[in-house]
Amino acid sequence: MSAPALPVTGASGPASDMLVPRPVFEVEGLSIEYETELGILPAVRDVSLSVAEHESFGVVGESGSGKSTLAMGAIRYLASNGRVTAGSVRLNGVELLTLPKKELRELWGGRIGIVYQSPLSALNPSIQIGKQLAEVARRHLGMDRTAARVRVIEMLSKVAMPDPEEVLRRYPHQLSGGMLQRCVIAMALMTDPSLLIMDEPTTALDVTTQAVVLDLVADLKREFDSAILYITHDLGVITRICERVGVMYAGELMEQADLRTLFKRPRHPYTLDLLGCIPKFETTPQKRSLVTIPGSIPHLDALPEGCIFAPRCRFVEAACTTARPPLAGIAPDQSSACRRWQVVPEPQRFICEATETLLPVVECATQPPLLLEAEGVQTHFKGPAEGWLPGRRGHKVIRAVDGADLSLCVGQTLGIVGESGSGKTTVARAVIGLTPATAGEIRLNGEPLARSTQKRSRSTLKEIQMVFQNPDASLNPTRSVGDAIARPLSLLGGLARKEALARARGLLRAVSLPESYAERLPHELSGGEKQRVAIARAFAAEPALILCDEPISSLDVSVQGSLMNLLMQLQIEQKTSYVFISHDLSAVQHLSDAIAVVYLGKIMEVGAATAVLTPPFHPYTEALLSAVPVADPDVEQEAIRLGGSVPSAMEVPPGCRFHPRCPRFLGDLC
């Protein structure tokens, strides 16, 4: 399709003379603010971007950078205390900021589609899927009931929904997360919108489901005429979806570029730092630190003078703190809001210079002492009743963990990976005794452990601690940070309160937090700071083993990097062993000496990290590796996609449990 061409524009005007297809969606000088108890907060300031037909424009940045506010403000879909204060937004040449409210409502769900991070934000739990999707077709396309049903089935088929006619009758709670997100994508594309806004649509999904959804979006982008504004904090996802990218920080665009240029030759220090925070797949037997970004995003009520990133920038000079640089064109396909963009190095060289080898991978052959041994561990639960005759009703068995054999050396990290529902967390809870094993034996330093915490001695409890995915699960909201850390010191270490509080301050220093944080309450801390406190609390009793259950999965990539560095550094100093549970294989391989791959309660593969991640693979490991989005546009991954989801642990398949989804299924042999 031919179209008039316009120059790419940045926040301060033309960013290049390169001609591109006519933009469908144009944002110029957009500023948005919120009225709060703290006063007026300028959430987005002077942002400009454009998205063409069939193009995906990615907006990346840490939490709190204003990504979602930018998207929602541009289409005037803000909360009641938000308002656009400046700028212009055009969709197919129509100015949205002055459009009457009635016409704007017709655009929402019509010419503008939205896919949210949580599909339940767009679906009513009390209405069948078919009725909800048909409502969009009837309202915006003027279809009658029969035509709307046909359109819904057509769209569900386009998003590769299995058995779409059956799905019409289902309620949201009866579908998996991946199926729900397909329904929302079908709903958003129902009217063939000009603009599709996707706000972190795969963040809450397993890596395998995420890969399928990303493939789906890439296919639909070619079929539909929509311009896509894709919001995410995951740079790996960006490489699979987007042609151009804008990097956002504290309400401003720091850099705009085409995908390959941004990853290979970034021209803003913030972009460079984000790329450095990402764990790289390496098969070398060393653990390296990750790049970290000091400090945190500034509060909107206390923005710094000059460059907004200057307080955290490794290339800052005096002039950066006095005048705010505009987003200006520095190349035909690139704009940067940095006065020192020429000194920003190539990412690979920067990462090598900014990181260091922390310690070699520990091999059990060279360091024999075993800390943890698990043999034939089972954790079964009573499921729902079967049958209907009183006195003869049995119960199904939920086989959450079904015969796990694991071992862990002193000072070693064992990574456990798998999809949601595979039994990873149940393994950890069986080890610590929160969910007692129903069979098998767990030994610590050669001594069998009682199955429940109630039957374990104080010295045993002291030896095993846990860091949860949600730090609020281990922090009392009404007790100070100092009290939270001091409690295990008093209960397990026998210290007096005064001495325990003094030690708590030392532990805060150990996790790179100020001692003054001891007086704060949990709600006064950021997510990353809370997780540091949770780590300090776990280390307080000087345990031999710490179980880390998805400790970084809900955090920004910059915070993830600093926490992984912290865990590695503490391991060096304390000789502590970790069981590190995650669905993120890149994080697991970065930290682990050994890896166990778990599926439906069974260990599919276990061994040294380098061996597990080097061919030949178990087919499930191979599928997990294929699904991990790699933050490098030059890397071509083999696409191995798994159909369906993890089966119920009440009805495990015969033979190999993975065979119903296995891409290398060999019939009766499996």
XYZ file of C-alpha atoms in Angstrom:
670
model
C 0.000 0.000 0.000
C 1.492 3.348 -1.013
C 1.034 6.377 1.216
C 2.366 9.892 1.609
C 5.589 10.029 3.607
C 6.502 12.275 6.495
C 9.737 12.716 8.465
C 10.161 10.948 11.793
C 9.657 13.463 14.586
C 11.153 13.642 18.057
C 10.247 15.744 21.047
C 12.003 18.802 19.701
C 11.134 18.559 16.034
C 12.424 16.503 13.086
C 14.592 13.627 14.148
C 15.658 12.583 10.664
C 15.107 13.165 7.004
C 14.377 9.506 6.402
C 10.929 9.008 4.877
C 8.510 6.557 6.460
C 4.888 5.568 5.727
C 2.268 8.093 6.808
C 1.658 7.719 10.542
C -1.714 6.387 11.676
C -1.161 7.543 15.245
C 0.705 10.782 15.984
C 1.596 12.232 19.382
C 3.268 15.642 19.555
C 4.459 17.420 22.689
C 2.059 15.517 24.963
C 2.097 16.467 28.649
C -0.097 14.861 31.325
C -0.477 15.594 35.015
C -2.328 14.171 38.012
C -3.931 16.098 40.839
C -3.077 14.357 44.123
C -2.745 15.024 47.838
C 0.901 15.851 47.173
C -0.117 18.483 44.646
C 0.085 18.515 40.854
C 2.335 15.710 39.566
C 3.679 16.038 35.988
C 3.501 12.371 34.956
C 4.328 12.814 31.240
C 6.226 15.764 29.796
C 6.589 16.814 26.155
C 6.491 13.363 24.547
C 6.285 12.904 20.783
C 6.067 9.712 18.749
C 4.307 8.271 15.722
C 3.200 4.798 14.639
C 2.498 3.785 11.042
C 0.099 1.204 9.633
C 1.268 -2.397 10.242
C 4.018 -1.039 12.506
C 4.685 -1.840 16.163
C 6.217 0.902 18.279
C 7.545 -0.312 21.616
C 7.640 1.847 24.743
C 10.025 0.479 27.384
C 11.175 1.661 30.786
C 11.068 0.894 34.496
C 7.864 0.920 36.532
C 6.804 4.485 37.221
C 8.309 5.838 34.015
C 4.904 6.861 32.642
C 4.445 4.269 29.891
C 0.810 3.410 30.614
C -0.070 7.020 31.449
C 1.289 8.064 28.054
C -0.879 5.518 26.226
C -4.060 6.113 28.215
C -3.621 9.888 28.233
C -3.122 9.972 24.483
C -6.595 8.486 23.967
C -8.100 10.461 26.898
C -8.750 7.337 28.952
C -7.302 8.663 32.197
C -8.486 8.417 35.785
C -10.651 11.306 36.972
C -7.696 13.101 38.577
C -5.609 13.007 35.390
C -5.630 15.546 32.578
C -3.739 16.400 29.409
C -2.152 19.828 29.747
C -0.425 20.234 26.381
C 0.168 18.616 23.026
C -1.644 17.100 20.094
C -2.789 13.529 19.410
C -4.118 12.481 16.006
C -5.593 9.205 14.830
C -5.857 9.051 11.037
C -5.590 12.835 11.060
C -8.416 13.347 13.587
C -7.430 15.355 16.678
C -8.368 13.306 19.756
C -7.722 15.916 22.427
C -10.566 18.160 21.229
C -12.947 15.427 20.085
C -16.402 15.533 21.764
C -16.796 12.888 24.466
C -19.565 11.062 22.603
C -17.425 10.603 19.499
C -14.468 9.603 21.652
C -16.500 6.820 23.275
C -17.280 5.442 19.823
C -13.549 5.302 19.110
C -12.828 3.339 22.303
C -13.392 -0.289 21.363
C -14.046 0.738 17.753
C -11.091 2.398 16.016
C -8.992 1.980 19.180
C -8.465 -1.441 20.782
C -6.761 -2.091 24.119
C -5.196 -5.271 25.516
C -4.398 -5.011 29.232
C -1.804 -6.819 31.334
C -4.559 -8.650 33.199
C -7.269 -9.991 30.875
C -9.707 -9.916 33.781
C -9.536 -6.103 33.585
C -11.475 -6.354 30.325
C -13.738 -9.321 31.067
C -16.796 -9.540 33.316
C -16.502 -12.702 35.452
C -20.284 -13.215 35.508
C -20.885 -13.134 31.726
C -20.049 -15.846 29.207
C -17.134 -15.144 26.860
C -19.316 -15.308 23.750
C -21.749 -12.673 25.016
C -18.948 -10.301 26.011
C -17.225 -10.473 22.642
C -20.509 -10.294 20.737
C -21.364 -7.061 22.556
C -18.373 -5.373 20.897
C -19.453 -6.529 17.436
C -23.052 -5.427 17.976
C -22.187 -2.023 19.434
C -19.375 -0.962 17.131
C -20.151 -2.909 13.938
C -23.960 -2.734 14.115
C -24.367 -6.499 13.728
C -27.402 -8.487 14.779
C -27.106 -11.388 17.216
C -26.466 -14.040 14.538
C -23.880 -12.026 12.613
C -22.119 -11.069 15.844
C -21.825 -14.729 16.839
C -20.296 -15.583 13.474
C -17.840 -12.696 13.837
C -16.852 -13.800 17.342
C -16.160 -17.366 16.189
C -14.162 -15.980 13.256
C -12.025 -13.810 15.541
C -11.458 -16.581 18.079
C -10.291 -18.773 15.199
C -7.904 -16.028 14.045
C -6.268 -15.963 17.479
C -5.835 -19.762 17.288
C -8.313 -20.517 20.059
C -8.971 -24.269 20.338
C -12.663 -25.154 19.870
C -13.979 -21.559 19.667
C -17.654 -22.607 19.744
C -17.108 -24.313 23.092
C -15.230 -21.268 24.421
C -18.286 -19.083 23.695
C -20.149 -20.867 26.487
C -17.337 -20.603 29.032
C -16.983 -18.054 31.819
C -13.620 -16.299 32.342
C -12.721 -18.403 35.403
C -12.997 -21.547 33.276
C -10.161 -20.520 30.939
C -6.396 -20.470 31.431
C -4.427 -17.225 31.451
C -3.231 -17.737 27.890
C -6.747 -18.472 26.625
C -8.106 -15.398 28.419
C -5.476 -13.208 26.785
C -6.402 -14.631 23.368
C -10.032 -13.712 24.064
C -9.029 -10.141 24.923
C -6.883 -9.868 21.780
C -9.820 -11.158 19.717
C -12.060 -8.568 21.387
C -9.580 -5.758 20.722
C -9.246 -6.702 17.034
C -12.975 -7.357 16.551
C -13.515 -4.034 14.761
C -10.191 -4.032 12.846
C -9.016 -0.961 14.804
C -6.640 1.651 13.456
C -4.714 1.645 16.749
C -4.084 -1.294 19.062
C -2.613 -0.467 22.484
C -1.027 -3.464 24.212
C -0.132 -2.692 27.830
C 2.178 -5.439 29.188
C -0.071 -8.148 27.655
C 2.268 -11.075 28.418
C 3.821 -10.035 31.742
C 1.581 -12.286 33.856
C 1.968 -15.333 31.584
C 4.339 -18.290 31.678
C 7.267 -18.033 29.290
C 5.801 -20.757 27.050
C 2.385 -19.083 26.903
C 4.054 -15.706 26.387
C 5.916 -17.067 23.360
C 2.678 -18.331 21.798
C 0.922 -14.980 22.391
C 3.867 -13.031 20.927
C 3.868 -15.260 17.840
C 0.134 -14.639 17.558
C 0.558 -10.858 17.770
C 3.296 -10.958 15.113
C 1.025 -12.947 12.770
C -2.005 -10.710 13.387
C 0.097 -7.604 12.750
C 0.628 -8.777 9.182
C -3.061 -9.579 8.689
C -4.649 -6.477 10.208
C -3.990 -2.847 9.312
C -3.592 -1.708 12.903
C -0.760 0.400 14.225
C 0.435 -1.150 17.500
C 1.673 0.742 20.544
C 3.333 -1.969 22.644
C 4.160 -1.168 26.282
C 6.535 -3.382 28.250
C 9.471 -3.441 30.653
C 10.928 -6.518 28.903
C 13.492 -5.689 26.227
C 13.489 -9.315 25.080
C 9.794 -9.078 24.199
C 10.479 -5.896 22.215
C 12.810 -7.779 19.846
C 9.998 -10.162 18.875
C 7.320 -7.578 18.213
C 8.550 -4.069 17.410
C 10.219 -2.248 14.534
C 10.902 0.967 16.450
C 11.345 1.654 20.151
C 11.042 4.586 22.536
C 12.810 4.417 25.904
C 10.905 6.263 28.625
C 12.143 7.449 32.006
C 10.303 9.457 34.680
C 7.757 10.806 32.197
C 10.117 11.706 29.346
C 11.406 9.937 26.247
C 15.146 9.378 26.549
C 15.738 7.798 23.162
C 13.951 6.718 19.984
C 15.434 4.429 17.347
C 14.736 1.508 15.088
C 15.039 -1.828 16.855
C 18.492 -2.919 15.727
C 20.083 0.496 16.198
C 18.758 0.745 19.745
C 20.194 -2.623 20.759
C 23.494 -2.407 18.897
C 24.305 1.302 19.219
C 22.259 2.958 21.961
C 22.912 6.670 22.380
C 21.508 7.307 25.827
C 23.075 6.109 29.117
C 19.702 4.883 30.404
C 19.192 2.623 27.383
C 22.725 1.302 27.804
C 22.113 0.538 31.480
C 18.843 -1.279 30.766
C 20.598 -3.496 28.217
C 23.368 -4.223 30.716
C 20.910 -5.347 33.411
C 19.678 -8.285 31.332
C 21.209 -11.712 32.125
C 22.845 -13.199 29.034
C 22.773 -16.894 28.185
C 26.328 -18.111 28.698
C 27.753 -21.600 28.995
C 31.017 -20.501 30.624
C 31.594 -21.931 34.128
C 31.775 -18.527 35.805
C 29.219 -16.285 37.422
C 29.427 -12.639 36.404
C 27.837 -9.632 37.994
C 25.176 -7.681 36.117
C 25.153 -3.974 35.346
C 23.110 -2.084 37.931
C 21.593 1.393 37.906
C 22.212 3.219 41.182
C 19.300 4.951 42.881
C 15.714 4.863 41.675
C 13.275 6.785 39.484
C 12.676 10.218 41.042
C 9.333 11.026 42.610
C 7.221 13.270 40.416
C 6.953 15.835 43.196
C 10.750 16.154 43.424
C 12.111 16.063 39.884
C 15.771 17.061 39.531
C 16.967 20.099 37.616
C 18.597 19.541 34.254
C 18.618 16.063 32.726
C 16.068 13.898 34.511
C 18.483 10.916 34.479
C 21.547 12.856 35.671
C 21.404 11.702 39.350
C 21.790 8.059 38.218
C 23.970 8.577 35.125
C 27.503 7.194 34.927
C 28.484 9.792 32.287
C 27.111 12.880 34.051
C 28.968 16.190 34.006
C 28.174 19.565 35.563
C 26.283 20.906 32.543
C 23.882 17.935 32.697
C 22.442 19.175 35.990
C 21.511 22.655 34.801
C 19.729 22.356 31.439
C 17.342 19.642 30.297
C 18.387 18.278 26.879
C 15.625 17.891 24.252
C 15.041 14.694 22.290
C 16.996 15.551 19.150
C 17.890 13.698 15.981
C 21.457 12.381 15.957
C 21.137 9.940 13.029
C 18.581 9.169 10.301
C 16.940 6.516 12.489
C 17.752 7.698 15.995
C 17.014 10.485 18.503
C 18.523 10.978 21.959
C 17.876 13.302 24.891
C 21.514 13.303 26.006
C 24.059 16.073 25.561
C 26.879 13.482 25.833
C 25.483 10.844 23.493
C 28.835 10.584 21.669
C 30.520 9.023 24.736
C 27.941 6.233 25.171
C 29.899 3.045 24.337
C 28.872 -0.048 22.416
C 26.886 -2.352 24.781
C 29.107 -5.431 24.641
C 32.253 -3.479 25.491
C 30.418 -1.576 28.220
C 29.115 -4.761 29.847
C 32.576 -6.346 29.867
C 34.083 -3.255 31.502
C 31.235 -2.634 33.969
C 30.899 -6.194 35.302
C 33.230 -8.703 36.889
C 33.570 -12.420 37.386
C 32.371 -13.078 40.918
C 33.054 -16.777 41.396
C 33.380 -19.995 39.430
C 30.552 -22.479 39.267
C 30.891 -24.997 42.098
C 31.298 -28.586 40.935
C 30.290 -31.329 43.348
C 33.244 -33.410 42.176
C 35.677 -30.804 43.475
C 33.699 -29.857 46.587
C 32.163 -33.113 47.881
C 30.133 -32.037 50.929
C 26.450 -32.381 50.228
C 24.188 -29.993 52.085
C 20.740 -31.052 50.881
C 19.513 -34.404 49.596
C 15.974 -35.253 48.544
C 15.070 -38.827 47.603
C 11.704 -39.914 46.257
C 9.947 -36.880 47.688
C 6.195 -36.871 47.139
C 3.650 -34.274 48.130
C 0.112 -35.464 47.465
C -3.126 -33.760 48.483
C -6.680 -34.995 48.846
C -8.662 -33.810 45.849
C -12.421 -33.533 45.238
C -14.703 -36.451 46.003
C -15.503 -39.076 43.372
C -18.778 -40.911 43.008
C -22.117 -40.124 44.628
C -22.993 -43.002 46.949
C -22.659 -42.053 50.664
C -19.924 -44.044 52.361
C -18.439 -45.129 49.027
C -17.134 -41.833 47.792
C -13.395 -41.789 47.265
C -11.219 -38.783 46.606
C -8.987 -37.946 43.704
C -5.308 -37.461 44.504
C -3.491 -34.262 43.551
C 0.068 -35.325 42.737
C 1.769 -31.945 43.203
C 5.230 -33.518 43.557
C 5.623 -37.138 42.573
C 9.036 -38.623 43.276
C 11.634 -35.833 43.235
C 15.341 -36.626 43.626
C 17.627 -33.620 44.155
C 20.963 -32.810 45.731
C 22.755 -29.575 46.531
C 26.386 -28.988 47.514
C 27.597 -26.540 50.127
C 27.911 -23.072 48.597
C 26.063 -24.152 45.462
C 22.922 -22.819 43.789
C 20.322 -25.225 42.450
C 17.918 -23.626 39.993
C 14.443 -25.110 39.564
C 12.502 -24.117 36.447
C 9.149 -25.001 34.941
C 5.761 -23.577 34.057
C 3.151 -22.531 36.607
C 1.573 -25.608 38.135
C 4.646 -27.772 37.562
C 5.370 -28.217 41.281
C 8.413 -25.933 41.732
C 7.126 -24.103 44.794
C 5.740 -27.283 46.351
C 9.229 -28.823 46.214
C 10.614 -25.823 48.113
C 7.783 -25.845 50.654
C 8.388 -29.555 51.267
C 12.075 -28.867 51.946
C 11.359 -26.080 54.438
C 8.441 -28.006 55.968
C 5.620 -25.547 55.245
C 3.918 -28.178 53.076
C 4.958 -31.554 54.522
C 6.027 -34.247 52.085
C 3.812 -37.331 52.112
C 6.602 -39.736 51.124
C 10.343 -39.804 50.569
C 13.185 -38.432 52.630
C 14.872 -35.034 52.863
C 18.297 -34.795 54.505
C 20.297 -31.759 55.598
C 23.996 -32.380 56.210
C 23.203 -36.091 56.107
C 20.553 -35.926 58.841
C 16.909 -36.720 57.968
C 14.531 -33.795 58.395
C 11.128 -34.063 60.027
C 8.474 -33.396 57.419
C 6.755 -30.441 59.119
C 8.204 -27.343 60.742
C 6.348 -28.122 63.991
C 8.454 -31.258 64.461
C 11.811 -29.679 63.633
C 14.255 -28.409 66.222
C 15.113 -24.735 66.566
C 18.606 -25.390 65.214
C 17.117 -27.012 62.099
C 14.691 -24.137 61.568
C 17.637 -21.766 61.819
C 19.471 -23.623 59.037
C 16.745 -23.210 56.364
C 15.091 -19.900 55.468
C 12.939 -18.713 52.569
C 12.536 -15.620 50.384
C 9.066 -15.377 48.824
C 7.983 -13.913 45.487
C 5.926 -11.272 47.256
C 7.993 -9.693 50.052
C 4.783 -8.585 51.763
C 4.230 -12.275 52.563
C 7.085 -12.104 55.083
C 6.830 -8.483 56.277
C 4.236 -7.426 58.848
C 2.787 -4.117 57.566
C 2.440 -2.788 61.127
C 6.001 -3.580 62.264
C 9.112 -1.618 61.354
C 11.757 -3.002 59.022
C 14.160 -3.272 61.952
C 11.671 -5.357 63.925
C 11.095 -7.661 60.935
C 14.814 -8.412 60.622
C 15.394 -8.616 64.380
C 12.618 -11.174 64.956
C 14.485 -14.265 63.626
C 17.575 -13.083 65.519
C 15.577 -13.176 68.748
C 13.556 -16.331 68.060
C 16.269 -18.470 66.466
C 19.452 -16.783 67.641
C 18.439 -16.068 71.220
C 19.576 -12.432 71.073
C 18.141 -9.757 73.334
C 15.988 -7.159 71.574
C 18.583 -4.382 71.767
C 21.337 -6.568 70.338
C 18.997 -7.966 67.672
C 18.052 -4.454 66.495
C 21.733 -3.505 66.314
C 22.431 -6.595 64.182
C 19.415 -5.726 62.009
C 21.037 -2.405 61.099
C 24.184 -4.257 60.084
C 22.136 -6.589 57.898
C 20.534 -3.579 56.202
C 24.019 -2.365 55.310
C 24.834 -5.836 53.962
C 21.931 -5.614 51.495
C 22.897 -2.055 50.493
C 20.150 -0.220 52.374
C 20.686 2.705 54.775
C 20.527 1.913 58.492
C 17.781 4.536 58.795
C 15.430 2.148 56.969
C 15.179 0.189 60.224
C 12.632 2.764 61.404
C 10.464 2.577 58.282
C 7.295 0.576 57.708
C 7.065 -1.751 54.679
C 4.657 0.531 52.769
C 7.335 3.238 52.777
C 9.660 1.077 50.659
C 9.712 0.288 46.943
C 9.260 -3.284 45.703
C 12.998 -3.775 45.274
C 13.731 -2.338 48.719
C 11.137 -4.643 50.307
C 12.769 -7.630 48.660
C 16.178 -6.548 49.978
C 14.678 -6.426 53.472
C 13.221 -9.915 52.942
C 16.680 -11.151 51.903
C 18.252 -9.507 54.967
C 15.629 -11.213 57.133
C 16.390 -14.588 55.547
C 20.128 -14.139 56.191
C 19.599 -12.929 59.775
C 19.787 -16.395 61.334
C 22.896 -17.251 59.260
C 21.230 -20.244 57.559
C 23.049 -22.863 55.525
C 20.265 -22.936 52.921
C 17.936 -20.261 51.557
C 15.001 -21.144 49.318
C 14.308 -18.302 46.875
C 10.816 -18.672 45.379
C 10.508 -16.354 42.358
C 12.188 -13.536 44.332
C 12.730 -11.236 41.337
C 9.882 -12.072 38.959
C 7.684 -9.088 39.852
C 10.511 -6.523 39.747
C 11.940 -4.240 37.067
C 14.933 -5.505 35.117
C 17.193 -2.929 36.784
C 16.097 -4.077 40.255
C 16.397 -7.730 39.232
C 20.027 -7.177 38.274
C 20.939 -5.552 41.577
C 19.218 -8.310 43.577
C 20.954 -11.078 41.622
C 24.288 -9.353 42.235
C 23.379 -9.133 45.922
C 22.533 -12.838 46.148
C 25.812 -13.800 44.479
C 27.848 -11.467 46.695
C 26.205 -12.741 49.882
C 26.831 -16.306 48.754
C 30.540 -15.530 48.429
C 30.677 -13.953 51.877
C 28.414 -16.357 53.786
C 28.992 -19.634 51.861
C 25.206 -19.998 51.798
C 23.509 -22.440 49.436
C 20.433 -21.465 47.419
C 17.523 -23.213 45.815
C 16.466 -20.616 43.242
C 12.995 -21.124 41.769
C 11.897 -19.242 38.674
C 10.172 -19.521 35.324
C 12.891 -17.217 33.898
C 15.583 -19.463 32.459
C 17.974 -16.586 31.785
C 17.983 -15.624 35.479
C 18.292 -19.255 36.560
C 21.276 -19.972 34.318
C 22.958 -16.771 35.477
C 22.838 -17.792 39.144
C 22.874 -21.573 39.151
C 25.525 -24.259 39.372
C 22.943 -26.972 38.712
C 19.449 -26.877 37.207
C 16.401 -29.110 37.640
C 13.603 -28.876 35.078
C 10.224 -29.780 36.605
C 6.985 -30.636 34.815
C 3.752 -31.829 36.408
C 5.456 -32.908 39.630
C 8.253 -34.851 37.914
C 11.848 -33.835 37.268
C 12.365 -34.007 33.512
C 16.072 -33.192 33.556
C 18.671 -32.344 36.191
C 22.398 -31.705 36.050
C 25.118 -29.099 35.910
C 23.817 -25.828 34.465
C 26.175 -25.956 31.489
C 25.081 -29.522 30.684
C 21.341 -28.880 30.995
C 21.520 -25.781 28.781
C 23.740 -27.395 26.128
C 22.319 -29.844 23.530
C 21.056 -32.493 23.571
C 18.072 -31.287 25.587
C 15.059 -32.946 27.059
C 12.215 -31.787 24.754
C 10.642 -29.792 27.593
C 13.918 -28.006 28.357
C 14.294 -27.321 24.646
C 10.803 -25.802 24.503
C 11.471 -23.618 27.563
C 14.730 -22.350 26.047
C 13.032 -21.634 22.736
C 10.343 -19.608 24.487
C 12.723 -17.245 26.313
C 12.762 -13.874 24.491
C 16.390 -12.944 23.781
C 17.257 -9.252 23.963
C 19.238 -9.330 20.723
C 17.564 -8.633 17.361
C 20.312 -10.550 15.517
C 19.608 -13.826 17.314
C 17.225 -16.119 15.448
C 15.603 -18.629 17.767
C 14.132 -21.927 16.695
C 10.417 -21.690 17.400
C 9.265 -24.681 19.455
C 5.809 -23.934 20.775
C 3.860 -26.071 23.222
C 0.157 -26.551 22.703
C -2.287 -26.469 25.589
C -1.253 -26.011 29.206
C 0.108 -28.116 32.062
C -2.483 -30.880 32.716
C -4.216 -31.311 36.036
C -2.112 -32.997 38.713
C -5.215 -35.097 39.477
C -5.170 -36.749 36.049
C -1.549 -37.266 35.091
C -0.924 -38.863 31.679
C 0.476 -42.415 31.531
C 4.071 -42.887 30.445
C 6.093 -39.706 30.113
C 4.011 -36.938 31.626
C 5.104 -34.508 28.953
C 4.107 -36.654 25.983
C 0.666 -35.025 25.276
C 2.444 -31.704 24.546
C 5.814 -33.009 23.371
C 6.966 -31.788 19.930
C 9.113 -34.944 19.622
C 6.470 -37.489 20.652
C 7.369 -41.015 19.455
C 4.112 -42.867 20.033
C 4.065 -45.929 22.313
C 7.726 -45.430 23.194
C 6.707 -42.376 25.238
